[in-house]
Coordinates of C-alpha atoms in Angstrom, one line a residue:
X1 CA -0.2 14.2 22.2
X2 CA 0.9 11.0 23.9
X3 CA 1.8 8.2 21.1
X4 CA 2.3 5.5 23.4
X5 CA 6.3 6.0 23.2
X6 CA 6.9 6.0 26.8
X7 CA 4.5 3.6 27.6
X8 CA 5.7 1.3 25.2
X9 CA 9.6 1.6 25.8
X10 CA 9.5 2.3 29.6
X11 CA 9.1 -0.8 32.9
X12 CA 5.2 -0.1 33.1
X13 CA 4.6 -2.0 29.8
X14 CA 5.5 -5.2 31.9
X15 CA 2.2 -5.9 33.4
X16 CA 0.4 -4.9 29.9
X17 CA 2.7 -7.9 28.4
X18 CA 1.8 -10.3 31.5
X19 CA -2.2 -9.8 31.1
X20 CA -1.9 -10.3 27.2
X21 CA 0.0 -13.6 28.0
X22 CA -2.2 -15.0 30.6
X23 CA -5.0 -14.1 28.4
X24 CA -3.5 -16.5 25.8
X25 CA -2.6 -19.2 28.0
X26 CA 1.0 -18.7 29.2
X27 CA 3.2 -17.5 31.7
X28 CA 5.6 -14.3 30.8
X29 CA 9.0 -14.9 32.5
X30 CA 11.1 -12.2 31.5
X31 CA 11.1 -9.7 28.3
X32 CA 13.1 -7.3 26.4
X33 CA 12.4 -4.3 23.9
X34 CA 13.7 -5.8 20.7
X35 CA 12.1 -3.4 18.1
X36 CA 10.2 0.2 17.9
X37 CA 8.7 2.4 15.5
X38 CA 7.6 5.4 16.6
X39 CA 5.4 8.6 14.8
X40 CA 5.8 11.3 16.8
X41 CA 2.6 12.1 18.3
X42 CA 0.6 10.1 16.4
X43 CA 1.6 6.3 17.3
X44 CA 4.0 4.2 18.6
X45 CA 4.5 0.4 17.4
X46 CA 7.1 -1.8 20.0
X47 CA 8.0 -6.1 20.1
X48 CA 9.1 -8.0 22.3
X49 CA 11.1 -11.0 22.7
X50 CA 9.8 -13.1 25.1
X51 CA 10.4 -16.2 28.0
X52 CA 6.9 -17.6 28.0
X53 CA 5.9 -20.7 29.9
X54 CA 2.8 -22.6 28.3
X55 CA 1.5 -25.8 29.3
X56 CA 3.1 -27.6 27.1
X57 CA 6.7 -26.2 27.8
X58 CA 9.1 -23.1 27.7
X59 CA 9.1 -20.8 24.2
X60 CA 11.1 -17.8 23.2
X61 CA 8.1 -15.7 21.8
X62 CA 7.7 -12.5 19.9
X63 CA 4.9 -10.1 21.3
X64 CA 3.6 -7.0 19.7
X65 CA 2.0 -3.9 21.1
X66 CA 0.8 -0.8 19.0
X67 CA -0.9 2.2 21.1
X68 CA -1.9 5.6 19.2
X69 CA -2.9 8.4 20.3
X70 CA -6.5 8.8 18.9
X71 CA -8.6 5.5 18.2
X72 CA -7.6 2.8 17.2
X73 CA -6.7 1.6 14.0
X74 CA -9.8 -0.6 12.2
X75 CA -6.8 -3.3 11.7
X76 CA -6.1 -3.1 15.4
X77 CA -9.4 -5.5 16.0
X78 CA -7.6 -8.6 14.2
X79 CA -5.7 -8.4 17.5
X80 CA -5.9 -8.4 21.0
X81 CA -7.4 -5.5 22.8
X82 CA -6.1 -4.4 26.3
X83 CA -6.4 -1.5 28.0
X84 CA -4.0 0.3 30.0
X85 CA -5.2 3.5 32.1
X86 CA -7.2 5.6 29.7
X87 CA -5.8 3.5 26.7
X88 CA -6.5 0.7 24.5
X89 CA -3.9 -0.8 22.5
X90 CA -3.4 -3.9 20.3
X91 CA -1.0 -7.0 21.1
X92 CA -0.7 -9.7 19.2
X93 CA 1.5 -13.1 19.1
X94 CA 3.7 -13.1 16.6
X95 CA 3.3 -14.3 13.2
X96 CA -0.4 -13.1 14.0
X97 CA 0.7 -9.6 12.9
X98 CA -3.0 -7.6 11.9
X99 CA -1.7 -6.1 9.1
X100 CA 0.3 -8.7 7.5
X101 CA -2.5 -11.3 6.6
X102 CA 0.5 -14.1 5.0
X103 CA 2.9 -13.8 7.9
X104 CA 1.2 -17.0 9.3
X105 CA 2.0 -19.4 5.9
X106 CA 5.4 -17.9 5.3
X107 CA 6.8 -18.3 9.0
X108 CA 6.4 -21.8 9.4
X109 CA 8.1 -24.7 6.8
X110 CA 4.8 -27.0 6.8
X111 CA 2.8 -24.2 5.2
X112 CA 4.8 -22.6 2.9
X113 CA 5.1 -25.9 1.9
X114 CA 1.6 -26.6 0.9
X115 CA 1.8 -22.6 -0.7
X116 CA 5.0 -23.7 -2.9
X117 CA 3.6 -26.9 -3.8
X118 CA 0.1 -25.9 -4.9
X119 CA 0.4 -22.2 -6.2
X120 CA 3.8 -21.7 -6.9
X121 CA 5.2 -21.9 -10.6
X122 CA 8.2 -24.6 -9.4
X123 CA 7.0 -27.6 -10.9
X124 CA 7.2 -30.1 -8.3
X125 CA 6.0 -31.1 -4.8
X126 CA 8.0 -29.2 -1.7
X127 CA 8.4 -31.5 1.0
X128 CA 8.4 -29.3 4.9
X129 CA 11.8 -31.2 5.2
X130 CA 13.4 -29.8 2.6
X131 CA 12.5 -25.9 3.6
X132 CA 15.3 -23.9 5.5
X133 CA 13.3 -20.5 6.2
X134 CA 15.2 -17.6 7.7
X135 CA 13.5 -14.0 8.5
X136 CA 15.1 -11.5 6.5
X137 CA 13.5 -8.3 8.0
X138 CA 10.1 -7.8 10.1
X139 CA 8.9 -4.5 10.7
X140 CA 5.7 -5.1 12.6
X141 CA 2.4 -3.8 10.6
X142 CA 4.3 -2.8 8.1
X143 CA 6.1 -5.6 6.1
X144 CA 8.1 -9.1 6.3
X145 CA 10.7 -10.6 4.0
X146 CA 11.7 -14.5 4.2
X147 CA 14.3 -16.4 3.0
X148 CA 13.3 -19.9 1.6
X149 CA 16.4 -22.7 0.3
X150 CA 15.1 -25.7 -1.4
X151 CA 16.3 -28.9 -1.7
X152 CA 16.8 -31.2 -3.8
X153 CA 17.5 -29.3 -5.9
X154 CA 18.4 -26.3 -4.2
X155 CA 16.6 -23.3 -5.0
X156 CA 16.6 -20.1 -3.2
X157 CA 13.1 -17.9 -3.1
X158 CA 12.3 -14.7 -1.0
X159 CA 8.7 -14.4 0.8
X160 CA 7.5 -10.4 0.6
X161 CA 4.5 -10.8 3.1
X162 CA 3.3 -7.1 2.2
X163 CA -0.1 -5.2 3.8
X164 CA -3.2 -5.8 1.5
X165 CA -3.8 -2.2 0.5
X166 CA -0.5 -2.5 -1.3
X167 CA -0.1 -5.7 -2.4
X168 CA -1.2 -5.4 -6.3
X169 CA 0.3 -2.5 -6.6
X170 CA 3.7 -4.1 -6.1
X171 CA 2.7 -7.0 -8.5
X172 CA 2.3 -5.2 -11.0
X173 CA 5.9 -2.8 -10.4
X174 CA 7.8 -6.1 -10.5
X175 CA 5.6 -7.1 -14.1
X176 CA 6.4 -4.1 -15.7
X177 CA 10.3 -3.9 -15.3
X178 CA 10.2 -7.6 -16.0
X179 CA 8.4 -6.9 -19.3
X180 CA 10.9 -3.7 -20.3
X181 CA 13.8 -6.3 -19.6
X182 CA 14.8 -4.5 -16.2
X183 CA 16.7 -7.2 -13.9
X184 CA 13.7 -7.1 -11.2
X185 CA 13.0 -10.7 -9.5
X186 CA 10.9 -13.6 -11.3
X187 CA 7.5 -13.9 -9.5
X188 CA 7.1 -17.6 -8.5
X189 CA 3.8 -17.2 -7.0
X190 CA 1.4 -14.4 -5.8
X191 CA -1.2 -15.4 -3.2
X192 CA -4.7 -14.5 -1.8
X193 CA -3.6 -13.8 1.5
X194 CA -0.7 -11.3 0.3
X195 CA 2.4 -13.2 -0.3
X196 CA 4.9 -12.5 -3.0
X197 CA 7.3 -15.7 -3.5
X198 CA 10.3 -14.3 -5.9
X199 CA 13.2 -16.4 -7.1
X200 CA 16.4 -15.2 -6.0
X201 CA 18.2 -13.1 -8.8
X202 CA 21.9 -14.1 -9.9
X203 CA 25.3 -12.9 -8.7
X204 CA 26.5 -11.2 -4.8
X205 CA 25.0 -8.5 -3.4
X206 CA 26.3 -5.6 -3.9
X207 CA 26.4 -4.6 0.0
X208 CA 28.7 -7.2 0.2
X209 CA 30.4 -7.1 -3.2
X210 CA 31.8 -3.9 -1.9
X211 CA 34.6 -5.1 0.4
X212 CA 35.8 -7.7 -2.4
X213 CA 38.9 -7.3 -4.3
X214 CA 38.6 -4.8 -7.7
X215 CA 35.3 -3.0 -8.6
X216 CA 32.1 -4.5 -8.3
X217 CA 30.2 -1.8 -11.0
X218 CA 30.9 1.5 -11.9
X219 CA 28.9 4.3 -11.0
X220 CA 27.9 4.6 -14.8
X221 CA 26.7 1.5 -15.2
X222 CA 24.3 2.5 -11.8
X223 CA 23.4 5.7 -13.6
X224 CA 22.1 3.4 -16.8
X225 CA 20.4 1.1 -15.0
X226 CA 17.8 3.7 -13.3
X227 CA 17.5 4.8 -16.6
X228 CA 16.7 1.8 -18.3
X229 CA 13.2 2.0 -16.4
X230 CA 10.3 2.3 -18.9
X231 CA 8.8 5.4 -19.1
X232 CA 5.5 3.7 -18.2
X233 CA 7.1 3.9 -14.1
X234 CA 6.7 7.6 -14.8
X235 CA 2.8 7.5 -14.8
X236 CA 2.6 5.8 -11.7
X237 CA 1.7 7.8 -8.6
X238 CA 4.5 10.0 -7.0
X239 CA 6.3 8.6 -3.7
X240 CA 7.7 11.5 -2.4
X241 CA 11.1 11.5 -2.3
X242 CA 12.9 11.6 1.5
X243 CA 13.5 15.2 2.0
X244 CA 9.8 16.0 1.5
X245 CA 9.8 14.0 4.9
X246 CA 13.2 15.6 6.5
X247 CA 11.3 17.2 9.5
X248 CA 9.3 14.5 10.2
X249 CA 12.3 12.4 11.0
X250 CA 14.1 15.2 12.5
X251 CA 11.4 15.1 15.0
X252 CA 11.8 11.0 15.5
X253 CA 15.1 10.8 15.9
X254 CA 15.1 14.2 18.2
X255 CA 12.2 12.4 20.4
X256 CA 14.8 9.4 20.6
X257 CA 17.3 11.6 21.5
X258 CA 16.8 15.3 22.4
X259 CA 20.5 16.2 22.4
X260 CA 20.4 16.4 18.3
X261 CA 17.2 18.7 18.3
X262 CA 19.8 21.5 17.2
X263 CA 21.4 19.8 15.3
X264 CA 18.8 18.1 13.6
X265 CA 16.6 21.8 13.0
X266 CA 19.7 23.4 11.2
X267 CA 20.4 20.7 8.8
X268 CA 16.5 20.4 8.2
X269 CA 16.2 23.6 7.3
X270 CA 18.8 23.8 5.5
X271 CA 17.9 21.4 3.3
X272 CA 14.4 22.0 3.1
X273 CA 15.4 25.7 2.0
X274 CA 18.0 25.0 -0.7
X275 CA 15.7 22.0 -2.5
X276 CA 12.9 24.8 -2.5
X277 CA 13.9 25.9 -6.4
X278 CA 14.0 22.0 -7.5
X279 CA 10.8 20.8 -8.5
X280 CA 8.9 17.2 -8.7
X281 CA 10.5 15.3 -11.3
X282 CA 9.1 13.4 -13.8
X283 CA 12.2 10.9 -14.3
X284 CA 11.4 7.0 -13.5
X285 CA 12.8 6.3 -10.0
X286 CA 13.6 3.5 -8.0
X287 CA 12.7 5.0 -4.8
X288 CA 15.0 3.4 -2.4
X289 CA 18.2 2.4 -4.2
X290 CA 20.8 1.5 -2.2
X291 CA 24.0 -1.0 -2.1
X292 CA 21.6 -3.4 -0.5
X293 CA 18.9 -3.8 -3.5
X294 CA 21.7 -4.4 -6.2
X295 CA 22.8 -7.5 -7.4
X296 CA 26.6 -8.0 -9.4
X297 CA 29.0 -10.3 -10.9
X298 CA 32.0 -10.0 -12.9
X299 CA 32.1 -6.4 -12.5
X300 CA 28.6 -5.5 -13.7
X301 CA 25.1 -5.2 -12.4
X302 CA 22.9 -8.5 -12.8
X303 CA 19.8 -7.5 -10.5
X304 CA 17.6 -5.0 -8.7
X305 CA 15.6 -5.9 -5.3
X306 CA 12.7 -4.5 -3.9
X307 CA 11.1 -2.5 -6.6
X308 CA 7.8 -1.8 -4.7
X309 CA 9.1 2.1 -4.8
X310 CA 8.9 2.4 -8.4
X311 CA 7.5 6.1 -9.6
X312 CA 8.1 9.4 -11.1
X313 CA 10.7 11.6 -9.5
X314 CA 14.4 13.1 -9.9
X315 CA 17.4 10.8 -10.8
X316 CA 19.2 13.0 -8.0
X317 CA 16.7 11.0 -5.4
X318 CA 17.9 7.9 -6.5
X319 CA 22.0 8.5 -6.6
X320 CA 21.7 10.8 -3.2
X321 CA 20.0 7.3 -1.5
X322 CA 22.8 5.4 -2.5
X323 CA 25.3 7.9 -1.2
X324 CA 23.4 8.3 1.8
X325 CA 23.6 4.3 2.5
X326 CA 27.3 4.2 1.6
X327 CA 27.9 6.6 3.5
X328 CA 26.6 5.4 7.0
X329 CA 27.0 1.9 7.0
X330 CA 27.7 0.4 9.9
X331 CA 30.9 -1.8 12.0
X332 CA 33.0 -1.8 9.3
X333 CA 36.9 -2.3 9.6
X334 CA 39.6 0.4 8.8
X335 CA 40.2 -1.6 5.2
X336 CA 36.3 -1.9 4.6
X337 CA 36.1 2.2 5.9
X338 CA 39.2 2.8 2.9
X339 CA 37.5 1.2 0.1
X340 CA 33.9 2.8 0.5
X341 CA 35.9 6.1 0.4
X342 CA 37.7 5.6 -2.6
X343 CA 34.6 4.4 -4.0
X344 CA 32.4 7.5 -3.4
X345 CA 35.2 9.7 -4.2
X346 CA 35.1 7.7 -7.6
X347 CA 31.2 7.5 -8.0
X348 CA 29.9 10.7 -7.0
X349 CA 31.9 13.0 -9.8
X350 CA 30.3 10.8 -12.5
X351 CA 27.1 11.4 -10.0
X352 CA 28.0 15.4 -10.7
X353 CA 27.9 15.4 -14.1
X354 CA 24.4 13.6 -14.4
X355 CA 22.4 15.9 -11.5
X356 CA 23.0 19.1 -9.8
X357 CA 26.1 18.8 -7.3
X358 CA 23.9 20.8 -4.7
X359 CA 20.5 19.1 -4.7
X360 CA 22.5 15.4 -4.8
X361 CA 24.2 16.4 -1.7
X362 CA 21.4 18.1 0.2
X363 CA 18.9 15.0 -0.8
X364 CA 22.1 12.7 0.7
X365 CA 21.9 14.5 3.6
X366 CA 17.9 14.3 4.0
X367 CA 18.2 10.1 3.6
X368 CA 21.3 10.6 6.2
X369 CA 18.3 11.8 8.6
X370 CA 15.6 9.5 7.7
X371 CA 18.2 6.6 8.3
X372 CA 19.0 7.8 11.7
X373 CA 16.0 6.5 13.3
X374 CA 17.4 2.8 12.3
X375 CA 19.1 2.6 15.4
X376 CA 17.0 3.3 18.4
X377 CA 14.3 1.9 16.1
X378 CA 16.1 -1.4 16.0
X379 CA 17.2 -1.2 19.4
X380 CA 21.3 -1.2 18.5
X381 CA 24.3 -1.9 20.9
X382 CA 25.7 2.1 21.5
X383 CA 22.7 3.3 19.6
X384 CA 23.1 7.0 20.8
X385 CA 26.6 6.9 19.8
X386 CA 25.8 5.5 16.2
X387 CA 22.6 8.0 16.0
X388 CA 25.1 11.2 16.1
X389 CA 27.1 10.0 13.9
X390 CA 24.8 9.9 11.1
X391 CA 23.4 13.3 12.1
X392 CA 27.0 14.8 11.6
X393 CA 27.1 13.0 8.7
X394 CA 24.2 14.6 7.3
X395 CA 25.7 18.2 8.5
X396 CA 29.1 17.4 6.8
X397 CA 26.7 16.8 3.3
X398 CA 25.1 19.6 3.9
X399 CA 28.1 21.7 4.9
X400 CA 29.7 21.1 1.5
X401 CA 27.1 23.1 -0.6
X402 CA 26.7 25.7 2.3

């Protein structure tokens, strides 16, 4: 079924973007594909950055289009409806996103101002002036994460702008692992129109602590901290774990680019065959725990991020994600390439001895596929080049326990 894919990434979407900025007033001068998340068959969700001239001057702009291929989504009527052909589809301005109700408030310094000063836990007023906000991470319709620095005095806080539908539900994650003791963030403030203000936990990311000199943790004290969880995280409703998904991505990242089908349908297979004898697990899991969600100093963990995938599930899903992450990141140089090494060659033994060697890998492997739709997704530099290499890195996992 046509998702909208080609529509959306090919030269025809130019005149869909001109008639959606007319509509609103302006002038499109020129546009690029910045961003695109595509589900096979189903729909296909693109932005754009765009030259816009409006009346009162020249803007760099951000314009959103999502086209399915059924009807539209009920959400899709908080934006802009234009039809193409035989299609509708939804285009919005951003921070209008239709699914992300507190995008507006959280994007610009004068509101989250007001929001900070009148429903945020800080105890004092927050001028506009002394807000420095940077975007974290969009992904249109589905999420938004901003970075807010105080002064005077300085204070760092991060903005989740989450969907509706979920937005209680991640509340009341971050309560409970604040209640067991569990490093999670400090709500500062959680809003009717879906914004969860945290304070920024101590120490350096782990993603960066990596490349500095010594250790930044040992894999043990990883291992304890996903099982310092409360057992109450088991009761909540299963997110199945990445492999369950392992075709579907197969599929995206063999839409993006067909010359990994094969590829792609062995290691699926494979993996999907040999996790067959493992079954759900009942263990609390962090659900995507990776270097980037970790917070150390002095050698030790001293936070975890982004604990909205809290739920039942196997400790191997947990250490395989990390591998998996660690294992594909990105432009790093020949000393930063040595010290991941010797740090997985490290880690995943002690790995070994808590889970079964053969599910960690083949679970590794599965998150190795589900991360190679980043690239086209985010519209990397080389992004073919970068997309095979994660798919042999998912066939070398694999290959190990074959």
């Amino acid at each position: 079924m046509d998702d909208g894919a080609e529509l959306l990434t090919g030269p025809d979407v130019d005149g869909l973007l001109r008639a959606a900025v007319e509509h609103a007033g302006g002038l499109l001068k020129s546009w690029s594909l910045d961003h695109v998340d595509a589900n096979p068959e189903l729909s296909t969700t693109a932005t754009y950055v765009a030259e816009v001239e409006w009346p009162y001057g020249t803007r760099t702009e951000l314009l959103g289009v999502s086209a399915r291929s059924g009807r539209l989504a009920p959400s899709d009527a908080k934006a802009e409806i234009f039809a193409d052909g035989n299609r509708e589809v939804a285009v919005w301005l951003y921070p209008e996103d239709p699914d992300l109700p507190g995008l507006p408030r959280a994007a610009f310094a004068e509101q989250l101002a007001e929001l900070l000063t009148s429903e945020a836990d800080l105890g004092r007023t927050v001028s506009p002036e002394a807000v420095k906000l940077t975007m974290i991470g969009y992904r249109p319709r589905r999420r938004a994460v901003v970075r807010a620095v105080l002064e005077d005095p300085r204070e760092v806080l991060y903005v989740k702008v989450l969907r509706p539908k979920l937005f209680d539900d991640v509340v009341a994650k971050h309560r409970m692992l604040l209640r067991a003791g569990v490093p999670a963030p400090e709500i500062v403030a959680a809003t009717q129109d879906k914004l969860l203000v945290l304070r920024e936990l101590p120490g350096t990311a782990l993603a960066r602590a990596l490349f500095e000199p010594g250790d930044p943790c040992t894999a043990e004290q990883l291992i304890d901290l996903l099982d310092s969880m409360p057992s109450e995280v088991a009761a909540l409703d299963r997110r199945p774990p990445w492999s369950d998904a392992v075709a579907h991505y197969a599929a995206m990242v063999s839409k993006a680019l067909p010359e990994t089908t094969a590829e792609l349908e062995w290691a699926a297979g494979r993996i999907s065959e040999g996790l067959t004898p493992y079954p759900p697990g009942h263990e609390p899991t962090h659900g995507d725990f990776h270097e980037g969600q970790l917070r150390v100093a002095g050698g030790r963990i001293v936070g975890m991020l982004d604990v909205d995938t809290i739920g039942p599930g196997r400790r191997a899903d947990d250490l395989a994600c990390l591998i998996a992450h660690l294992s594909t990141i990105q432009r790093m140089n020949e000393e930063q390439e040595a010290k991941v090494r010797d740090l997985l060659r490290r880690w995943v033994p002690v790995f070994d001895e808590r889970v079964d060697p053969v599910e960690l890998r083949l679970r590794a492997a599965a998150v190795v596929i589900s991360l190679a739709t980043g690239p086209y997704r985010g519209q990397e530099k080389h992004w073919q080049e970068t997309t095979w290499r994660m798919v042999r890195a998912a066939s070398a996992l694999i290959r190990q326990v074959s």
